[in-house]
Short mmCIF file of C-alpha atoms in Angstrom, two decimals:
data_model
loop_
_atom_site.label_atom_id
_atom_site.label_comp_id
_atom_site.label_asym_id
_atom_site.label_seq_id
_atom_site.Cartn_x
_atom_site.Cartn_y
_atom_site.Cartn_z
CA UNK A 251 2.62 35.00 17.76
CA UNK A 252 5.17 35.06 20.62
CA UNK A 253 8.81 36.15 20.38
CA UNK A 254 10.19 32.85 21.66
CA UNK A 255 8.40 30.90 18.93
CA UNK A 256 11.55 31.45 16.86
CA UNK A 257 13.29 28.88 19.07
CA UNK A 258 13.67 25.20 18.15
CA UNK A 259 15.30 23.72 21.28
CA UNK A 260 15.06 20.05 20.28
CA UNK A 261 16.16 20.62 16.69
CA UNK A 262 19.07 22.77 17.90
CA UNK A 263 20.19 20.06 20.34
CA UNK A 264 20.05 17.47 17.56
CA UNK A 265 22.17 19.64 15.28
CA UNK A 266 24.68 20.14 18.10
CA UNK A 267 24.88 16.38 18.61
CA UNK A 268 25.52 15.96 14.87
CA UNK A 269 28.38 18.46 14.96
CA UNK A 270 30.18 16.56 17.72
CA UNK A 271 30.44 13.36 15.63
CA UNK A 272 29.90 11.18 18.70
CA UNK A 273 31.19 7.58 18.42
CA UNK A 274 28.04 5.49 19.03
CA UNK A 275 27.99 2.32 21.10
CA UNK A 276 24.24 2.59 21.69
CA UNK A 277 21.26 1.79 19.50
CA UNK A 278 20.16 2.07 16.71
CA UNK A 279 22.40 -0.59 15.32
CA UNK A 280 23.08 1.04 11.96
CA UNK A 281 25.51 3.39 13.85
CA UNK A 282 24.93 6.65 12.01
CA UNK A 283 24.17 4.83 8.76
CA UNK A 284 27.41 2.88 8.46
CA UNK A 285 25.49 -0.38 8.79
CA UNK A 286 22.79 0.51 6.26
CA UNK A 287 24.75 1.89 3.34
CA UNK A 288 22.26 1.24 0.54
CA UNK A 289 19.56 3.15 2.38
CA UNK A 290 22.00 5.90 3.40
CA UNK A 291 23.08 6.38 -0.19
CA UNK A 292 19.46 6.99 -1.18
CA UNK A 293 18.24 9.23 1.68
CA UNK A 294 21.55 10.88 2.54
CA UNK A 295 24.09 10.24 5.27
CA UNK A 296 22.89 13.12 7.45
CA UNK A 297 19.42 11.61 7.88
CA UNK A 298 20.87 8.48 9.45
CA UNK A 299 23.44 10.39 11.48
CA UNK A 300 20.61 12.11 13.34
CA UNK A 301 18.53 8.93 13.69
CA UNK A 302 19.58 8.47 17.31
CA UNK A 303 18.30 7.19 20.61
CA UNK A 304 17.42 9.01 23.84
CA UNK A 305 20.35 10.42 25.84
CA UNK A 306 20.86 13.18 28.41
CA UNK A 307 21.54 15.95 25.91
CA UNK A 308 18.49 15.01 23.83
CA UNK A 309 16.00 14.28 26.64
CA UNK A 310 13.48 11.40 26.70
CA UNK A 311 9.87 11.43 25.49
CA UNK A 312 8.69 9.20 28.36
CA UNK A 313 9.68 11.77 31.01
CA UNK A 314 10.74 14.98 29.28
CA UNK A 315 12.61 17.45 31.48
CA UNK A 316 15.02 19.02 28.98
CA UNK A 317 14.89 20.01 25.32
CA UNK A 318 11.81 17.89 24.52
CA UNK A 319 9.97 19.57 27.40
CA UNK A 320 11.05 23.00 26.11
CA UNK A 321 9.83 22.12 22.63
CA UNK A 322 6.52 20.79 23.98
CA UNK A 323 5.99 23.97 26.00
CA UNK A 324 6.53 26.07 22.87
CA UNK A 325 3.99 23.92 21.03
CA UNK A 326 1.48 24.39 23.84
CA UNK A 327 1.99 28.15 23.70
CA UNK A 328 1.59 28.22 19.90
CA UNK A 329 -1.73 26.37 20.16
CA UNK A 330 -3.05 28.27 23.21
CA UNK A 331 -2.96 25.09 25.30
CA UNK A 332 -1.64 24.51 28.82
CA UNK A 333 0.24 21.35 27.87
CA UNK A 334 1.42 19.69 24.66
CA UNK A 335 2.70 16.14 24.30
CA UNK A 336 4.80 15.03 21.34
CA UNK A 337 3.35 11.94 19.66
CA UNK A 338 5.39 9.69 17.35
CA UNK A 339 2.92 6.79 17.00
CA UNK A 340 0.68 8.88 14.74
CA UNK A 341 -2.47 10.69 15.81
CA UNK A 342 -3.93 7.24 16.47
CA UNK A 343 -1.92 7.19 19.70
CA UNK A 344 -3.14 10.68 20.59
CA UNK A 345 -6.80 9.80 19.99
CA UNK A 346 -6.50 6.62 22.04
CA UNK A 347 -4.62 8.54 24.73
CA UNK A 348 -7.46 11.06 24.97
CA UNK A 349 -10.12 8.39 25.39
CA UNK A 350 -8.08 6.37 27.90
CA UNK A 351 -7.35 9.53 29.91
CA UNK A 352 -11.02 10.27 30.53
CA UNK A 353 -12.75 6.89 30.40
CA UNK A 354 -12.46 3.75 32.50
CA UNK A 355 -14.18 0.43 31.74
CA UNK A 356 -17.94 0.92 31.66
CA UNK A 357 -17.83 4.72 31.37
CA UNK A 358 -19.96 6.28 28.66
CA UNK A 359 -18.50 8.40 25.89
CA UNK A 360 -20.63 10.27 23.36
CA UNK A 361 -19.24 10.29 19.82
CA UNK A 362 -20.32 10.48 16.18
CA UNK A 363 -20.30 7.18 14.35
CA UNK A 364 -18.14 8.59 11.52
CA UNK A 365 -15.13 8.67 13.86
CA UNK A 366 -11.81 7.26 12.69
CA UNK A 367 -10.93 3.66 13.53
CA UNK A 368 -8.46 4.94 16.15
CA UNK A 369 -11.42 6.13 18.24
CA UNK A 370 -13.13 2.75 17.97
CA UNK A 371 -9.89 1.06 18.99
CA UNK A 372 -9.68 3.53 21.87
CA UNK A 373 -13.04 2.20 23.06
CA UNK A 374 -11.64 -1.34 22.99
CA UNK A 375 -8.52 -0.32 24.93
CA UNK A 376 -10.39 1.74 27.53
CA UNK A 377 -13.50 -0.39 27.90
CA UNK A 378 -15.67 2.70 27.42
CA UNK A 379 -19.27 2.30 26.30
CA UNK A 380 -20.09 4.25 23.13
CA UNK A 381 -23.17 6.44 22.85
CA UNK A 382 -23.30 7.19 19.13
CA UNK A 383 -24.83 10.35 17.74
CA UNK A 384 -25.85 10.51 14.12
CA UNK A 385 -23.79 13.00 12.12
CA UNK A 386 -25.71 15.14 9.66
CA UNK A 387 -25.73 13.71 6.14
CA UNK A 388 -25.58 15.54 2.84
CA UNK A 389 -27.30 13.02 0.59
CA UNK A 390 -26.56 15.00 -2.58
CA UNK A 391 -22.83 14.76 -1.94
CA UNK A 392 -23.08 11.34 -0.29
CA UNK A 393 -21.05 12.20 2.80
CA UNK A 394 -21.45 12.65 6.53
CA UNK A 395 -20.88 16.16 7.89
CA UNK A 396 -20.48 17.38 11.47
CA UNK A 397 -22.91 16.91 14.33
CA UNK A 398 -25.68 19.34 15.20
CA UNK A 399 -25.89 21.00 18.60
CA UNK A 400 -29.43 19.59 18.91
CA UNK A 401 -28.24 16.00 18.51
CA UNK A 402 -25.44 16.58 21.00
CA UNK A 403 -27.86 18.06 23.53
CA UNK A 404 -30.23 15.09 23.18
CA UNK A 405 -27.37 12.67 23.80
CA UNK A 406 -26.10 14.59 26.82
CA UNK A 407 -29.56 14.90 28.41
CA UNK A 408 -30.11 11.14 27.99
CA UNK A 409 -26.57 10.31 29.15
CA UNK A 410 -25.68 13.00 31.66
CA UNK A 411 -23.36 10.52 33.39
CA UNK A 412 -21.10 10.37 30.31
CA UNK A 413 -17.46 11.16 31.01
CA UNK A 414 -16.65 12.71 27.64
CA UNK A 415 -17.93 13.78 24.27
CA UNK A 416 -15.72 13.15 21.26
CA UNK A 417 -15.95 15.57 18.31
CA UNK A 418 -14.30 15.62 14.87
CA UNK A 419 -12.97 19.06 13.86
CA UNK A 420 -12.96 19.12 10.86
CA UNK A 421 -14.36 16.07 9.11
CA UNK A 422 -12.27 14.57 6.33
CA UNK A 423 -14.18 16.75 3.86
CA UNK A 424 -13.73 20.02 5.77
CA UNK A 425 -16.96 20.49 7.77
CA UNK A 426 -16.78 21.65 11.38
CA UNK A 427 -19.37 21.55 14.16
CA UNK A 428 -20.26 24.32 16.61
CA UNK A 429 -17.45 23.45 19.02
CA UNK A 430 -17.88 26.52 21.22
CA UNK A 431 -21.52 25.80 22.02
CA UNK A 432 -20.89 22.06 22.37
CA UNK A 433 -18.16 22.81 24.93
CA UNK A 434 -20.43 25.20 26.80
CA UNK A 435 -23.19 22.62 26.98
CA UNK A 436 -20.96 19.69 27.92
CA UNK A 437 -19.18 21.60 30.67
CA UNK A 438 -22.52 22.43 32.30
CA UNK A 439 -22.77 18.69 32.95
CA UNK A 440 -19.11 18.26 33.89
CA UNK A 441 -18.46 16.33 30.67
CA UNK A 442 -15.04 16.70 29.07
CA UNK A 443 -14.82 17.61 25.39
CA UNK A 444 -12.08 15.79 23.49
CA UNK A 445 -11.50 16.56 19.83
CA UNK A 446 -10.03 14.66 16.91
CA UNK A 447 -8.38 17.57 15.12
CA UNK A 448 -6.27 15.38 12.86
CA UNK A 449 -6.99 17.61 9.88
CA UNK A 450 -6.94 20.94 11.71
CA UNK A 451 -3.28 21.42 12.66
CA UNK A 452 -3.21 24.68 10.68
CA UNK A 453 -6.35 26.28 12.13
CA UNK A 454 -4.65 28.34 14.85
CA UNK A 455 -2.48 30.26 12.44
CA UNK A 456 -4.87 32.11 10.13
CA UNK A 457 -7.97 34.12 10.95
CA UNK A 458 -9.82 32.99 7.80
CA UNK A 459 -9.69 29.35 8.88
CA UNK A 460 -12.08 27.77 11.39
CA UNK A 461 -10.99 28.26 15.02
CA UNK A 462 -8.93 25.56 16.72
CA UNK A 463 -10.89 23.59 19.32
CA UNK A 464 -8.59 24.36 22.28
CA UNK A 465 -9.16 28.07 21.66
CA UNK A 466 -12.91 27.39 21.83
CA UNK A 467 -12.63 25.72 25.24
CA UNK A 468 -12.15 22.03 24.40
CA UNK A 469 -10.32 20.04 27.07
CA UNK A 470 -8.07 17.98 24.81
CA UNK A 471 -7.23 17.83 21.10
CA UNK A 472 -5.31 15.36 18.96
CA UNK A 473 -3.55 17.27 16.17
CA UNK A 474 -1.92 15.65 13.11
CA UNK A 475 0.83 18.16 12.51
CA UNK A 476 2.12 15.93 9.72
CA UNK A 477 -1.14 16.09 7.75
CA UNK A 478 -1.43 19.83 7.19
CA UNK A 479 1.37 21.43 9.22
CA UNK A 480 4.48 20.13 7.47
CA UNK A 481 6.08 17.75 9.99
CA UNK A 482 7.08 14.21 9.06
CA UNK A 483 4.53 11.42 8.68
CA UNK A 484 3.54 9.84 12.00
CA UNK A 485 4.36 12.96 14.08
CA UNK A 486 1.53 14.63 15.99
CA UNK A 487 0.61 16.62 19.06
CA UNK A 488 -1.77 16.02 21.95
CA UNK A 489 -2.97 19.34 23.39
CA UNK A 490 -4.50 19.78 26.85
CA UNK A 491 -6.32 22.54 28.71
CA UNK A 492 -6.17 22.10 32.47
CA UNK A 493 -9.41 21.68 34.37
CA UNK A 494 -11.34 18.47 33.92
CA UNK A 495 -8.37 16.31 32.89
CA UNK A 496 -5.20 15.70 34.93
CA UNK A 497 -2.03 16.21 32.82
CA UNK A 498 -0.16 13.68 34.96
CA UNK A 499 -2.70 11.01 34.07
CA UNK A 500 -2.40 11.89 30.38
CA UNK A 501 1.36 11.41 30.55
CA UNK A 502 0.92 8.05 32.27
CA UNK A 503 -1.62 6.89 29.70
CA UNK A 504 0.58 7.90 26.76
CA UNK A 505 3.46 5.94 28.26
CA UNK A 506 1.30 2.81 28.17
CA UNK A 507 1.19 2.71 24.39
CA UNK A 508 3.79 5.08 22.97
CA UNK A 509 7.28 3.86 22.10
CA UNK A 510 10.16 4.46 24.50
CA UNK A 511 12.44 4.81 21.46
CA UNK A 512 10.93 7.92 19.94
CA UNK A 513 12.34 9.02 16.58
CA UNK A 514 14.29 12.26 16.80
CA UNK A 515 13.65 12.80 13.11
CA UNK A 516 9.93 12.87 13.87
CA UNK A 517 10.16 14.93 17.04
CA UNK A 518 12.53 17.54 15.62
CA UNK A 519 10.24 17.90 12.59
CA UNK A 520 7.42 18.80 15.02
CA UNK A 521 9.70 21.41 16.59
CA UNK A 522 10.52 23.01 13.22
CA UNK A 523 6.97 22.79 11.82
CA UNK A 524 5.62 24.45 14.96
CA UNK A 525 8.11 27.31 14.56
CA UNK A 526 7.23 27.69 10.88
CA UNK A 527 3.50 27.93 11.59
CA UNK A 528 3.83 30.16 14.64
CA UNK A 529 6.23 32.62 13.01
CA UNK A 530 5.23 32.50 9.34
CA UNK A 531 1.85 30.74 9.40
CA UNK A 532 -0.24 33.74 8.42
CA UNK A 533 1.82 34.36 5.27
CA UNK A 534 2.09 30.67 4.36
CA UNK A 535 -1.60 29.93 4.91
CA UNK A 536 -2.66 33.04 2.99
CA UNK A 537 -0.92 31.43 0.02
CA UNK A 538 -2.55 28.05 0.74
CA UNK A 539 -6.00 29.64 0.86
CA UNK A 540 -5.31 31.55 -2.35
CA UNK A 541 -4.38 28.29 -4.09
CA UNK A 542 -7.43 26.50 -2.68
CA UNK A 543 -9.80 29.24 -3.84
CA UNK A 544 -8.18 29.38 -7.27
CA UNK A 545 -8.51 25.59 -7.63
CA UNK A 546 -12.18 25.63 -6.65
CA UNK A 547 -12.98 28.41 -9.06
CA UNK A 548 -11.29 26.67 -11.98
CA UNK A 549 -12.61 23.18 -11.20
CA UNK A 550 -16.16 24.48 -10.94
CA UNK A 551 -15.85 25.58 -14.57
CA UNK A 552 -15.28 21.96 -15.63
CA UNK A 553 -18.33 20.10 -16.92
CA UNK A 554 -19.47 17.39 -14.47
CA UNK A 555 -17.48 18.56 -11.43
CA UNK A 556 -18.47 20.41 -8.26
CA UNK A 557 -15.76 21.52 -5.83
CA UNK A 558 -17.84 22.34 -2.78
CA UNK A 559 -16.78 24.80 -0.11
CA UNK A 560 -17.95 27.60 2.17
CA UNK A 561 -21.33 27.85 0.46
CA UNK A 562 -22.26 24.80 2.56
CA UNK A 563 -21.93 26.78 5.81
CA UNK A 564 -25.32 26.88 7.50
CA UNK A 565 -26.49 23.59 5.99
CA UNK A 566 -27.01 20.70 8.44
CA UNK A 567 -23.77 19.74 10.15
CA UNK A 568 -21.67 22.53 8.63
CA UNK A 569 -21.02 25.30 11.16
CA UNK A 570 -17.82 26.30 9.36
CA UNK A 571 -15.68 24.94 6.53
CA UNK A 572 -11.96 24.41 5.96
CA UNK A 573 -11.21 25.64 2.45
CA UNK A 574 -7.89 23.78 2.33
CA UNK A 575 -9.89 20.56 1.89
CA UNK A 576 -10.45 20.52 -1.86
CA UNK A 577 -13.41 18.16 -1.99
CA UNK A 578 -14.71 17.50 -5.50
CA UNK A 579 -18.00 15.80 -6.30
CA UNK A 580 -17.50 13.83 -9.53
CA UNK A 581 -20.90 12.17 -9.95
CA UNK A 582 -21.69 14.55 -12.81
CA UNK A 583 -19.01 12.80 -14.86
CA UNK A 584 -20.89 9.52 -14.70
CA UNK A 585 -17.93 8.08 -12.77
CA UNK A 586 -17.42 7.14 -9.14
CA UNK A 587 -14.82 8.87 -7.02
CA UNK A 588 -12.98 5.56 -6.89
CA UNK A 589 -12.69 5.56 -10.67
CA UNK A 590 -11.51 9.17 -10.91
CA UNK A 591 -9.02 8.54 -8.09
CA UNK A 592 -7.54 5.62 -10.06
CA UNK A 593 -7.52 7.50 -13.37
CA UNK A 594 -5.66 10.45 -11.83
CA UNK A 595 -3.05 8.17 -10.33
CA UNK A 596 -2.60 5.73 -13.21
CA UNK A 597 -2.90 8.05 -16.20
CA UNK A 598 -1.86 11.47 -14.86
CA UNK A 599 0.59 10.58 -12.07
CA UNK A 600 -1.47 12.51 -9.51
CA UNK A 601 -2.12 11.05 -6.05
CA UNK A 602 -5.32 12.22 -4.36
CA UNK A 603 -6.00 11.85 -0.65
CA UNK A 604 -9.05 9.66 -1.21
CA UNK A 605 -11.89 8.66 -3.46
CA UNK A 606 -15.35 7.57 -2.34
CA UNK A 607 -18.57 6.77 -4.17
CA UNK A 608 -19.26 10.36 -5.20
CA UNK A 609 -16.15 12.39 -4.43
CA UNK A 610 -12.40 12.81 -4.54
CA UNK A 611 -10.40 14.82 -2.05
CA UNK A 612 -7.18 16.80 -2.42
CA UNK A 613 -5.42 18.21 0.63
CA UNK A 614 -3.99 21.66 -0.11
CA UNK A 615 -1.25 22.41 2.41
CA UNK A 616 1.99 24.24 3.19
CA UNK A 617 3.89 22.32 0.50
CA UNK A 618 1.66 22.97 -2.52
CA UNK A 619 2.47 25.23 -5.47
CA UNK A 620 0.48 26.80 -8.29
CA UNK A 621 2.22 24.36 -10.65
CA UNK A 622 0.89 21.34 -8.76
CA UNK A 623 -2.60 22.87 -8.61
CA UNK A 624 -2.54 23.60 -12.35
CA UNK A 625 -1.55 20.00 -13.06
CA UNK A 626 -4.61 18.80 -11.15
CA UNK A 627 -6.92 21.27 -12.91
CA UNK A 628 -5.67 20.38 -16.39
CA UNK A 629 -5.93 16.66 -15.64
CA UNK A 630 -9.52 17.03 -14.47
CA UNK A 631 -10.36 19.00 -17.63
CA UNK A 632 -8.93 16.18 -19.72
CA UNK A 633 -10.82 13.52 -17.74
CA UNK A 634 -14.08 15.43 -18.25
CA UNK A 635 -13.53 15.50 -22.02
CA UNK A 636 -12.50 11.85 -22.30
CA UNK A 637 -14.72 10.08 -19.80
CA UNK A 638 -17.86 12.12 -19.10
CA UNK A 639 -21.11 10.22 -19.55
CA UNK A 640 -24.56 10.26 -17.96
CA UNK A 641 -24.58 11.44 -14.35
CA UNK A 642 -24.21 8.56 -11.94
CA UNK A 643 -26.57 8.07 -8.99
CA UNK A 644 -26.40 5.63 -6.10
CA UNK A 645 -28.86 5.05 -3.32
CA UNK A 646 -26.31 4.45 -0.61
CA UNK A 647 -27.78 6.68 2.08
CA UNK A 648 -28.68 3.89 4.54
CA UNK A 649 -25.04 2.92 5.00
CA UNK A 650 -24.38 6.31 6.55
CA UNK A 651 -26.87 5.61 9.33
CA UNK A 652 -25.56 4.37 12.65
CA UNK A 653 -25.51 0.55 12.88
CA UNK A 654 -27.24 -1.13 15.82
CA UNK A 655 -24.87 -1.58 18.80
CA UNK A 656 -25.50 -4.88 20.59
CA UNK A 657 -22.52 -5.05 22.97
CA UNK A 658 -19.52 -2.81 23.63
CA UNK A 659 -16.54 -2.90 21.27
CA UNK A 660 -14.31 -4.22 24.08
CA UNK A 661 -16.66 -7.07 25.00
CA UNK A 662 -17.03 -8.00 21.35
CA UNK A 663 -13.27 -7.90 20.83
CA UNK A 664 -12.70 -10.38 23.67
CA UNK A 665 -15.70 -12.61 22.92
CA UNK A 666 -15.42 -16.01 21.27
CA UNK A 667 -15.90 -15.79 17.53
CA UNK A 668 -16.52 -17.82 14.43
CA UNK A 669 -15.77 -17.16 10.77
CA UNK A 670 -18.63 -16.85 8.29
CA UNK A 671 -18.87 -15.85 4.65
CA UNK A 672 -19.56 -12.13 4.28
CA UNK A 673 -22.70 -12.87 2.23
CA UNK A 674 -24.02 -15.05 5.08
CA UNK A 675 -23.32 -12.58 7.91
CA UNK A 676 -26.64 -10.70 7.86
CA UNK A 677 -28.04 -10.44 11.40
CA UNK A 678 -24.78 -11.54 13.04
CA UNK A 679 -22.86 -9.43 15.56
CA UNK A 680 -19.54 -8.36 14.12
CA UNK A 681 -16.33 -9.37 15.85
CA UNK A 682 -14.17 -7.23 13.57
CA UNK A 683 -14.07 -3.81 11.96
CA UNK A 684 -14.24 -3.25 8.22
CA UNK A 685 -13.25 0.07 6.71
CA UNK A 686 -12.07 1.65 3.49
CA UNK A 687 -8.71 3.33 3.99
CA UNK A 688 -8.47 6.22 3.53
CA UNK A 689 -10.44 7.63 5.31
CA UNK A 690 -10.41 4.82 7.89
CA UNK A 691 -13.96 5.30 9.14
CA UNK A 692 -15.38 1.86 10.01
CA UNK A 693 -18.40 0.59 8.10
CA UNK A 694 -19.00 -1.89 10.91
CA UNK A 695 -17.19 -2.29 14.24
CA UNK A 696 -17.02 -5.06 16.87
CA UNK A 697 -20.32 -5.38 18.70
CA UNK A 698 -22.54 -4.03 15.92
CA UNK A 699 -25.28 -5.88 14.06
CA UNK A 700 -24.38 -6.64 10.44
CA UNK A 701 -27.22 -5.57 8.16
CA UNK A 702 -27.92 -6.35 4.51
CA UNK A 703 -27.10 -2.71 3.67
CA UNK A 704 -23.68 -3.12 5.27
CA UNK A 705 -22.97 -6.31 3.32
CA UNK A 706 -24.14 -4.74 0.05
CA UNK A 707 -22.00 -1.67 0.63
CA UNK A 708 -18.88 -3.71 1.40
CA UNK A 709 -19.45 -5.76 -1.77
CA UNK A 710 -19.85 -2.54 -3.74
CA UNK A 711 -16.56 -1.20 -2.34
CA UNK A 712 -14.83 -4.45 -3.26
CA UNK A 713 -16.12 -4.18 -6.82
CA UNK A 714 -14.69 -0.65 -6.92
CA UNK A 715 -11.31 -2.05 -5.83
CA UNK A 716 -11.38 0.12 -2.71
CA UNK A 717 -8.65 -0.59 -0.16
CA UNK A 718 -10.48 -2.44 2.59
CA UNK A 719 -8.93 -3.42 5.90
CA UNK A 720 -9.78 -4.50 9.43
CA UNK A 721 -10.61 -8.16 8.91
CA UNK A 722 -8.20 -11.03 9.43
CA UNK A 723 -9.13 -12.14 5.91
CA UNK A 724 -7.12 -9.77 3.67
CA UNK A 725 -9.64 -10.15 0.84
CA UNK A 726 -12.74 -9.60 3.04
CA UNK A 727 -14.43 -12.70 1.71
CA UNK A 728 -15.06 -13.77 5.32
CA UNK A 729 -15.77 -11.95 8.54
CA UNK A 730 -15.48 -12.94 12.18
CA UNK A 731 -18.75 -12.76 14.12
CA UNK A 732 -19.66 -13.52 17.69
CA UNK A 733 -20.45 -17.14 18.47
CA UNK A 734 -18.89 -20.60 18.48
#
């Protein structure tokens, strides 16, 4: 990478502040941990001594001109972008910032329906009108993949006045779309390409990983550095290539929703994680890939399990594949992914990223070791011996199809609503989102017609004790629909 990537200007400034032992008469009120002793005793005094507020020597995220700006510029350089913005409200804020930077009320945006709830909420905030494209579906695995270039082209030709196209790179399960050709096509129509790269923060730093979207010409990317890059939870980056999108507008939009009291713990972790990836990423990610490949090889020897990977490249919706997503189809065990997820957590003390009807997912990242991988492999071997029964099959394909959009998410959000029993909501227009989290992809969103398949699927997820959210009713017995 570049010589100056060894620098950590924000982290260095924070350490210098710590050395000075400043007497604080500003916020936060715990005053270097003295007012929160029980917590300080658990996490360590130093953590709270560097939990500070904006000041001249530490710059300000709302208008960075000092060490935050230096750190952001280094991040931009590391990711081959023209600008980088530190995000401390999670990648949700970055995704919403992207949409609000390119779309005004009534503008069209093309996006796959398997987008994260943050994108749907971005439609509500911006007033943009969604044009959904159907992601490719692997019915054997029971998951949505990326989008095909053909589907993207159809959507663009029919909606050439769209302001942006929103792409996921990669999907939760590791599939990527043909970003380079999508960018080429969209730019012919003057359409910006914005990318949810929440699970691709590591892509830029190893040649055996899929390319990062900014390198392929995308205009803006939201990158969850905390997910796969090693920074603290809730810390992310928004990357921008100049051209179709004004960086000054992006800054203004981010300041609408992002906190003015940004955590220096979060921001300095971005600074250090960026340095680690830029300087040592090739070595670190070589190890990560070695662990991922070893895990796949061993898991695929276990009766009833299929850890899918790069062999899917070339199938519909899989232009490339991120091997660090250890996706395991468990239907051959005669169990659902929800069940295996719970068994691993409750009986083996192993926390997976998610479980769905057919699969479980482990994220292999910069912090994993062979010991942790071996624990997972041995636990899965034991589960196969103890629990395997007849292969399970579900006909849940229809739920992966795009629901019918009746009105925009924003109009539905602000419309008058009534509460009905979930079982009685067939044919109604939803006034709320419902999703299993993780992964946080809505089953139904405001403005969409509620079908029998949707109701049946939600009831199935409830029976599987999946973590559902989005409705005002915490138990999802009722749902708000449009009407009085």
